[in-house]
PDB file of C-alpha atoms and ligand atoms in Angstrom:
ATOM      1  CA  MET A  26      16.857   4.080 -57.591  1.00 98.00           C
ATOM      2  CA  LYS A  27      18.966   0.987 -56.715  1.00 98.00           C
ATOM      3  CA  ILE A  28      19.825  -1.547 -59.423  1.00 98.00           C
ATOM      4  CA  PHE A  29      19.873  -5.203 -58.418  1.00 98.00           C
ATOM      5  CA  ILE A  30      21.063  -8.164 -60.720  1.00 98.00           C
ATOM      6  CA  ASP A  31      18.526 -10.862 -60.793  1.00 98.00           C
ATOM      7  CA  SER A  32      21.095 -13.640 -61.167  1.00 98.00           C
ATOM      8  CA  GLY A  33      22.749 -16.655 -59.265  1.00 98.00           C
ATOM      9  CA  ASN A  34      25.540 -16.532 -62.061  1.00 98.00           C
ATOM     10  CA  LEU A  35      28.998 -15.655 -60.979  1.00 98.00           C
ATOM     11  CA  LYS A  36      30.099 -14.808 -64.197  1.00 98.00           C
ATOM     12  CA  GLU A  37      27.024 -12.224 -64.753  1.00 98.00           C
ATOM     13  CA  ILE A  38      27.671 -10.717 -61.400  1.00 98.00           C
ATOM     14  CA  GLU A  39      31.574 -10.653 -61.549  1.00 98.00           C
ATOM     15  CA  SER A  40      31.389  -8.645 -64.673  1.00 98.00           C
ATOM     16  CA  LEU A  41      28.705  -6.011 -63.644  1.00 98.00           C
ATOM     17  CA  VAL A  42      29.755  -5.298 -59.900  1.00 98.00           C
ATOM     18  CA  PRO A  43      32.899  -3.419 -61.040  1.00 98.00           C
ATOM     19  CA  LEU A  44      30.876  -0.802 -63.058  1.00 97.00           C
ATOM     20  CA  GLY A  45      29.759   0.838 -60.034  1.00 98.00           C
ATOM     21  CA  ILE A  46      26.087   0.654 -60.721  1.00 98.00           C
ATOM     22  CA  ILE A  47      24.942  -2.269 -58.871  1.00 98.00           C
ATOM     23  CA  ASP A  48      23.610  -2.428 -55.516  1.00 98.00           C
ATOM     24  CA  GLY A  49      22.250  -5.634 -54.837  1.00 98.00           C
ATOM     25  CA  ILE A  50      21.440  -9.180 -55.701  1.00 98.00           C
ATOM     26  CA  THR A  51      18.094 -11.243 -55.927  1.00 98.00           C
ATOM     27  CA  THR A  52      18.179 -15.027 -56.488  1.00 98.00           C
ATOM     28  CA  ASN A  53      15.230 -17.516 -56.445  1.00 98.00           C
ATOM     29  CA  PRO A  54      14.897 -21.261 -56.485  1.00 98.00           C
ATOM     30  CA  THR A  55      14.998 -21.424 -60.352  1.00 98.00           C
ATOM     31  CA  LEU A  56      18.190 -19.137 -60.715  1.00 98.00           C
ATOM     32  CA  LEU A  57      20.159 -21.232 -58.347  1.00 98.00           C
ATOM     33  CA  ALA A  58      18.994 -24.479 -59.703  1.00 98.00           C
ATOM     34  CA  LYS A  59      20.249 -23.535 -62.871  1.00 98.00           C
ATOM     35  CA  GLU A  60      23.766 -22.917 -61.249  1.00 98.00           C
ATOM     36  CA  GLY A  61      23.904 -26.127 -59.473  1.00 96.00           C
ATOM     37  CA  GLY A  62      26.508 -27.188 -56.820  1.00 97.00           C
ATOM     38  CA  ASP A  63      26.596 -25.912 -53.407  1.00 98.00           C
ATOM     39  CA  TYR A  64      24.078 -23.075 -53.153  1.00 98.00           C
ATOM     40  CA  ARG A  65      25.267 -22.206 -49.961  1.00 98.00           C
ATOM     41  CA  ALA A  66      28.674 -21.569 -50.936  1.00 98.00           C
ATOM     42  CA  LEU A  67      27.404 -19.880 -54.189  1.00 98.00           C
ATOM     43  CA  LEU A  68      25.286 -17.176 -52.004  1.00 98.00           C
ATOM     44  CA  LYS A  69      28.377 -16.798 -49.819  1.00 98.00           C
ATOM     45  CA  GLN A  70      30.606 -16.046 -52.844  1.00 98.00           C
ATOM     46  CA  ILE A  71      27.886 -13.659 -54.226  1.00 98.00           C
ATOM     47  CA  CYS A  72      27.739 -11.879 -51.088  1.00 98.00           C
ATOM     48  CA  GLY A  73      31.294 -11.286 -50.923  1.00 98.00           C
ATOM     49  CA  ILE A  74      31.312  -9.648 -54.379  1.00 98.00           C
ATOM     50  CA  VAL A  75      28.151  -7.349 -54.424  1.00 98.00           C
ATOM     51  CA  LYS A  76      28.694  -6.634 -50.482  1.00 98.00           C
ATOM     52  CA  GLY A  77      24.958  -5.368 -50.418  1.00 98.00           C
ATOM     53  CA  PRO A  78      21.479  -7.023 -50.139  1.00 98.00           C
ATOM     54  CA  THR A  79      21.252 -10.723 -51.478  1.00 98.00           C
ATOM     55  CA  SER A  80      18.172 -12.198 -51.194  1.00 98.00           C
ATOM     56  CA  ALA A  81      17.932 -16.064 -50.990  1.00 98.00           C
ATOM     57  CA  GLU A  82      14.474 -17.708 -50.930  1.00 98.00           C
ATOM     58  CA  VAL A  83      13.094 -20.549 -48.607  1.00 98.00           C
ATOM     59  CA  VAL A  84      11.645 -23.349 -50.210  1.00 98.00           C
ATOM     60  CA  ALA A  85       9.308 -24.799 -47.261  1.00 98.00           C
ATOM     61  CA  THR A  86       5.578 -23.999 -47.502  1.00 98.00           C
ATOM     62  CA  ASP A  87       4.724 -24.232 -44.043  1.00 98.00           C
ATOM     63  CA  ALA A  88       5.591 -21.181 -41.773  1.00 98.00           C
ATOM     64  CA  ASP A  89       7.609 -23.259 -39.280  1.00 98.00           C
ATOM     65  CA  GLY A  90       9.740 -24.398 -42.070  1.00 98.00           C
ATOM     66  CA  MET A  91      10.154 -20.979 -43.677  1.00 98.00           C
ATOM     67  CA  ILE A  92      11.326 -19.468 -40.211  1.00 98.00           C
ATOM     68  CA  ARG A  93      13.813 -22.411 -39.609  1.00 98.00           C
ATOM     69  CA  GLN A  94      15.224 -22.163 -43.277  1.00 98.00           C
ATOM     70  CA  GLY A  95      15.453 -18.467 -43.013  1.00 98.00           C
ATOM     71  CA  ARG A  96      17.196 -18.353 -39.950  1.00 98.00           C
ATOM     72  CA  GLU A  97      19.576 -20.778 -41.596  1.00 98.00           C
ATOM     73  CA  LEU A  98      19.991 -18.764 -44.851  1.00 98.00           C
ATOM     74  CA  ALA A  99      20.673 -15.776 -42.791  1.00 98.00           C
ATOM     75  CA  LYS A 100      23.753 -17.392 -41.192  1.00 98.00           C
ATOM     76  CA  ILE A 101      25.330 -17.784 -44.766  1.00 98.00           C
ATOM     77  CA  ASP A 102      26.136 -13.693 -44.623  1.00 98.00           C
ATOM     78  CA  GLU A 103      25.212 -10.645 -43.349  1.00 98.00           C
ATOM     79  CA  HIS A 104      24.046  -9.596 -46.417  1.00 98.00           C
ATOM     80  CA  ILE A 105      21.581 -12.092 -46.914  1.00 98.00           C
ATOM     81  CA  VAL A 106      17.724 -11.353 -47.139  1.00 98.00           C
ATOM     82  CA  VAL A 107      15.348 -14.036 -46.559  1.00 98.00           C
ATOM     83  CA  LYS A 108      12.837 -14.187 -49.353  1.00 98.00           C
ATOM     84  CA  VAL A 109       9.769 -15.856 -48.679  1.00 98.00           C
ATOM     85  CA  PRO A 110       6.527 -16.397 -51.025  1.00 98.00           C
ATOM     86  CA  PHE A 111       3.348 -14.223 -50.458  1.00 98.00           C
ATOM     87  CA  THR A 112       1.126 -16.813 -48.704  1.00 98.00           C
ATOM     88  CA  ARG A 113      -0.672 -17.181 -45.464  1.00 98.00           C
ATOM     89  CA  GLU A 114       2.249 -19.074 -44.133  1.00 98.00           C
ATOM     90  CA  GLY A 115       4.877 -16.834 -45.615  1.00 98.00           C
ATOM     91  CA  VAL A 116       3.165 -13.753 -44.087  1.00 98.00           C
ATOM     92  CA  ARG A 117       3.197 -15.273 -40.574  1.00 98.00           C
ATOM     93  CA  ALA A 118       7.087 -16.455 -41.315  1.00 98.00           C
ATOM     94  CA  CYS A 119       7.943 -12.763 -42.285  1.00 98.00           C
ATOM     95  CA  ARG A 120       6.328 -11.558 -39.217  1.00 98.00           C
ATOM     96  CA  THR A 121       8.410 -13.842 -36.908  1.00 98.00           C
ATOM     97  CA  LEU A 122      11.872 -13.480 -39.176  1.00 98.00           C
ATOM     98  CA  ALA A 123      11.017  -9.521 -39.297  1.00 98.00           C
ATOM     99  CA  SER A 124      10.694  -9.515 -35.403  1.00 98.00           C
ATOM    100  CA  GLU A 125      13.950 -11.121 -34.947  1.00 98.00           C
ATOM    101  CA  GLY A 126      15.567  -8.396 -36.885  1.00 98.00           C
ATOM    102  CA  LEU A 127      15.994 -10.303 -40.201  1.00 98.00           C
ATOM    103  CA  ARG A 128      15.364  -8.632 -43.345  1.00 98.00           C
ATOM    104  CA  VAL A 129      12.803 -10.313 -45.346  1.00 98.00           C
ATOM    105  CA  ASN A 130      11.935  -9.940 -49.032  1.00 98.00           C
ATOM    106  CA  VAL A 131       8.323 -11.050 -49.759  1.00 98.00           C
ATOM    107  CA  THR A 132       7.935 -12.063 -53.039  1.00 98.00           C
ATOM    108  CA  LEU A 133       5.572 -13.257 -56.084  1.00 98.00           C
ATOM    109  CA  ILE A 134       3.466 -10.229 -55.577  1.00 98.00           C
ATOM    110  CA  PHE A 135       0.825  -9.879 -58.024  1.00 98.00           C
ATOM    111  CA  SER A 136      -1.939  -7.355 -56.207  1.00 98.00           C
ATOM    112  CA  PRO A 137      -1.434  -4.167 -54.258  1.00 98.00           C
ATOM    113  CA  THR A 138      -3.358  -6.173 -50.916  1.00 98.00           C
ATOM    114  CA  GLN A 139      -0.623  -8.558 -51.071  1.00 98.00           C
ATOM    115  CA  ALA A 140       1.994  -5.719 -50.969  1.00 98.00           C
ATOM    116  CA  LEU A 141       0.090  -4.059 -47.930  1.00 98.00           C
ATOM    117  CA  PHE A 142      -0.305  -7.161 -45.967  1.00 98.00           C
ATOM    118  CA  ALA A 143       3.471  -7.955 -46.408  1.00 98.00           C
ATOM    119  CA  ALA A 144       4.255  -4.224 -45.507  1.00 98.00           C
ATOM    120  CA  LYS A 145       2.133  -4.816 -42.296  1.00 98.00           C
ATOM    121  CA  VAL A 146       3.975  -7.560 -41.090  1.00 98.00           C
ATOM    122  CA  GLY A 147       7.510  -5.580 -41.580  1.00 98.00           C
ATOM    123  CA  ALA A 148       8.784  -6.996 -45.061  1.00 98.00           C
ATOM    124  CA  ALA A 149      11.895  -5.211 -45.865  1.00 98.00           C
ATOM    125  CA  TYR A 150      10.978  -5.552 -49.348  1.00 98.00           C
ATOM    126  CA  VAL A 151       8.057  -6.600 -51.403  1.00 98.00           C
ATOM    127  CA  SER A 152       8.669  -7.896 -55.075  1.00 98.00           C
ATOM    128  CA  PRO A 153       5.989  -7.312 -57.575  1.00 98.00           C
ATOM    129  CA  PHE A 154       6.544  -9.494 -60.684  1.00 98.00           C
ATOM    130  CA  VAL A 155       5.651  -7.272 -63.794  1.00 98.00           C
ATOM    131  CA  GLY A 156       6.913  -9.145 -66.587  1.00 98.00           C
ATOM    132  CA  ARG A 157       4.486 -12.018 -65.466  1.00 98.00           C
ATOM    133  CA  LEU A 158       1.581  -9.794 -65.186  1.00 98.00           C
ATOM    134  CA  ASP A 159       2.402  -8.181 -68.650  1.00 98.00           C
ATOM    135  CA  ASP A 160       2.446 -11.823 -69.889  1.00 98.00           C
ATOM    136  CA  ILE A 161      -0.934 -12.171 -69.020  1.00 98.00           C
ATOM    137  CA  ALA A 162      -2.208  -8.939 -70.414  1.00 98.00           C
ATOM    138  CA  THR A 163      -2.284  -7.060 -67.212  1.00 98.00           C
ATOM    139  CA  SER A 164      -0.241  -4.099 -66.489  1.00 98.00           C
ATOM    140  CA  GLY A 165       2.876  -4.883 -64.284  1.00 98.00           C
ATOM    141  CA  MET A 166       3.884  -1.550 -63.809  1.00 98.00           C
ATOM    142  CA  GLY A 167       0.262  -0.108 -63.111  1.00 98.00           C
ATOM    143  CA  LEU A 168       0.579  -2.581 -59.904  1.00 98.00           C
ATOM    144  CA  VAL A 169       3.796  -0.895 -58.948  1.00 98.00           C
ATOM    145  CA  GLN A 170       2.154   2.586 -59.213  1.00 98.00           C
ATOM    146  CA  GLU A 171      -0.543   1.253 -56.659  1.00 98.00           C
ATOM    147  CA  ILE A 172       1.707  -0.212 -54.559  1.00 98.00           C
ATOM    148  CA  VAL A 173       4.173   3.283 -54.590  1.00 98.00           C
ATOM    149  CA  ASP A 174       0.594   5.239 -53.640  1.00 97.00           C
ATOM    150  CA  ILE A 175      -0.323   2.844 -51.079  1.00 97.00           C
ATOM    151  CA  PHE A 176       3.166   2.979 -49.361  1.00 97.00           C
ATOM    152  CA  GLU A 177       3.204   6.921 -49.683  1.00 96.00           C
ATOM    153  CA  ASN A 178      -0.103   6.995 -47.853  1.00 97.00           C
ATOM    154  CA  TYR A 179       1.059   5.324 -44.844  1.00 96.00           C
ATOM    155  CA  GLN A 180       4.698   5.933 -44.918  1.00 89.00           C
ATOM    156  CA  PHE A 181       5.531   2.069 -44.922  1.00 95.00           C
ATOM    157  CA  SER A 182       9.637   1.634 -44.888  1.00 95.00           C
ATOM    158  CA  THR A 183       9.068  -1.391 -46.912  1.00 98.00           C
ATOM    159  CA  GLU A 184      10.882  -0.887 -50.381  1.00 98.00           C
ATOM    160  CA  ILE A 185       9.273  -1.601 -53.297  1.00 98.00           C
ATOM    161  CA  LEU A 186      11.834  -4.043 -55.439  1.00 99.00           C
ATOM    162  CA  VAL A 187      10.351  -4.284 -58.967  1.00 99.00           C
ATOM    163  CA  ALA A 188      11.130  -8.025 -60.194  1.00 98.00           C
ATOM    164  CA  SER A 189      10.532 -10.147 -63.152  1.00 98.00           C
ATOM    165  CA  VAL A 190      11.810  -7.158 -65.456  1.00 98.00           C
ATOM    166  CA  ARG A 191      12.134  -8.265 -69.004  1.00 98.00           C
ATOM    167  CA  HIS A 192      13.404  -4.969 -70.700  1.00 98.00           C
ATOM    168  CA  PRO A 193      14.775  -1.429 -70.286  1.00 98.00           C
ATOM    169  CA  MET A 194      11.449   0.321 -70.511  1.00 98.00           C
ATOM    170  CA  HIS A 195      10.703  -1.441 -67.101  1.00 98.00           C
ATOM    171  CA  ILE A 196      13.677   0.169 -65.408  1.00 98.00           C
ATOM    172  CA  VAL A 197      12.731   3.627 -66.799  1.00 98.00           C
ATOM    173  CA  GLU A 198       8.828   3.335 -65.619  1.00 98.00           C
ATOM    174  CA  ALA A 199      10.080   2.063 -62.338  1.00 98.00           C
ATOM    175  CA  ALA A 200      12.556   4.910 -61.691  1.00 98.00           C
ATOM    176  CA  ARG A 201       9.699   7.541 -63.001  1.00 98.00           C
ATOM    177  CA  MET A 202       7.307   5.862 -60.448  1.00 98.00           C
ATOM    178  CA  GLY A 203       9.817   6.199 -57.473  1.00 98.00           C
ATOM    179  CA  ALA A 204      10.110   2.540 -56.994  1.00 98.00           C
ATOM    180  CA  ASP A 205      13.237   1.933 -54.611  1.00 98.00           C
ATOM    181  CA  ILE A 206      14.834  -0.888 -56.927  1.00 98.00           C
ATOM    182  CA  CYS A 207      14.798  -2.467 -59.838  1.00 98.00           C
ATOM    183  CA  THR A 208      15.995  -6.026 -60.053  1.00 98.00           C
ATOM    184  CA  CYS A 209      17.391  -6.944 -63.895  1.00 98.00           C
ATOM    185  CA  PRO A 210      18.426  -9.795 -65.601  1.00 98.00           C
ATOM    186  CA  ALA A 211      22.171  -9.160 -66.751  1.00 98.00           C
ATOM    187  CA  ALA A 212      20.997  -9.356 -70.511  1.00 98.00           C
ATOM    188  CA  VAL A 213      18.361  -6.227 -69.878  1.00 98.00           C
ATOM    189  CA  ILE A 214      21.264  -4.284 -67.863  1.00 98.00           C
ATOM    190  CA  GLU A 215      23.376  -5.038 -70.945  1.00 97.00           C
ATOM    191  CA  GLN A 216      20.564  -3.637 -73.166  1.00 97.00           C
ATOM    192  CA  ALA A 217      20.214  -0.826 -71.342  1.00 97.00           C
ATOM    193  CA  PHE A 218      23.895   0.231 -72.005  1.00 95.00           C
ATOM    194  CA  LYS A 219      23.605   0.205 -75.742  1.00 95.00           C
ATOM    195  CA  HIS A 220      22.826   3.175 -77.879  1.00 97.00           C
ATOM    196  CA  PRO A 221      23.617   3.288 -81.353  1.00 97.00           C
ATOM    197  CA  LEU A 222      24.111   7.095 -81.466  1.00 98.00           C
ATOM    198  CA  THR A 223      26.499   6.620 -78.574  1.00 98.00           C
ATOM    199  CA  ASP A 224      28.546   4.090 -80.881  1.00 97.00           C
ATOM    200  CA  ILE A 225      28.245   6.337 -83.950  1.00 98.00           C
ATOM    201  CA  GLY A 226      29.239   9.377 -81.999  1.00 98.00           C
ATOM    202  CA  LEU A 227      32.263   7.685 -80.430  1.00 98.00           C
ATOM    203  CA  GLU A 228      33.432   6.282 -83.792  1.00 98.00           C
ATOM    204  CA  ARG A 229      33.275   9.623 -85.357  1.00 98.00           C
ATOM    205  CA  PHE A 230      35.053  11.395 -82.697  1.00 98.00           C
ATOM    206  CA  LEU A 231      37.976   8.859 -82.975  1.00 97.00           C
ATOM    207  CA  LYS A 232      38.040   9.105 -86.642  1.00 97.00           C
ATOM    208  CA  ASP A 233      38.148  13.032 -86.818  1.00 97.00           C
ATOM    209  CA  TRP A 234      40.910  12.853 -83.940  1.00 96.00           C
ATOM    210  CA  ASP A 235      42.978  10.359 -86.103  1.00 95.00           C
ATOM    211  CA  LYS A 236      42.729  12.494 -88.941  1.00 96.00           C
ATOM    212  CA  ALA A 237      43.869  15.450 -87.220  1.00 96.00           C
ATOM    213  CA  GLY A 238      47.410  13.532 -86.861  1.00 92.00           C
ATOM    214  CA  PHE A 239      47.944  14.917 -83.313  1.00 93.00           C
ATOM    215  CA  LYS A 240      51.280  13.923 -81.929  1.00 80.00           C
ATOM    216  CA  GLN A 241      50.549  12.084 -78.731  1.00 70.00           C
TER     217      GLN A 241
HETATM  218  O1  LIG B  27      12.922 -11.789 -59.712  1.00 54.44           O
HETATM  219  C1  LIG B  27      11.954 -12.450 -60.013  1.00 54.44           C
HETATM  220  C2  LIG B  27      12.341 -13.091 -61.094  1.00 54.44           C
HETATM  221  O2  LIG B  27      13.384 -13.889 -61.427  1.00 54.44           O
HETATM  222  C3  LIG B  27      11.238 -13.585 -61.894  1.00 54.44           C
HETATM  223  O3  LIG B  27      11.357 -13.436 -63.337  1.00 54.44           O
HETATM  224  O4  LIG B  27      11.500 -13.501 -65.780  1.00 54.44           O
HETATM  225  O5  LIG B  27      10.952 -15.423 -64.308  1.00 54.44           O
HETATM  226  O6  LIG B  27       9.205 -13.668 -64.682  1.00 54.44           O
HETATM  227  P1  LIG B  27      10.718 -14.067 -64.468  1.00 54.44           P
END
């Protein structure tokens, strides 16, 4: 399973990409607004660091506007994936942008039918928001399983990009279900690195080595 960072923050991206486990980035209007400044320049920098799919979202709500903005975003860098919201207009825009060869990530997916429709119009990715479903006492990962089943039935090439990830168990469940990608806030990736038994074990190894007094 590919791991993306769900962030527009350069420091976070620069600290995690060198680990070698990061395959791409997702941003959204909220994440880029947090960073401020020139969002195009920021996206270009991010693409240069990760050198992998980097989602940048349109903010128009009509199909023509989304198509226009999508084409402009795609010009920023070859790694840009145009993100459009799942609406009737978003589906129309996805169809056109995909037919022009652009990769489209259809976001704000909260039901399996939305994912199916997005796949039918050539979305490269669908983004089910698992955390926001969990927040309203509905199983986010249940939705992912439904989408996995549907896409397997019809061999869609659309990749399932699990989004709105809140904790490492979402990563584990996504991987067990065979989701293609899990996009995680940097804090969740950091959490997934930690294990007290690893820390205790390492401390003991080093102490024992020191006690032996080996000459280096
Ligand atoms: O990838 C979508 C994500 O940024 C939304 O996450 O935590 O705002 O639900 P959240």
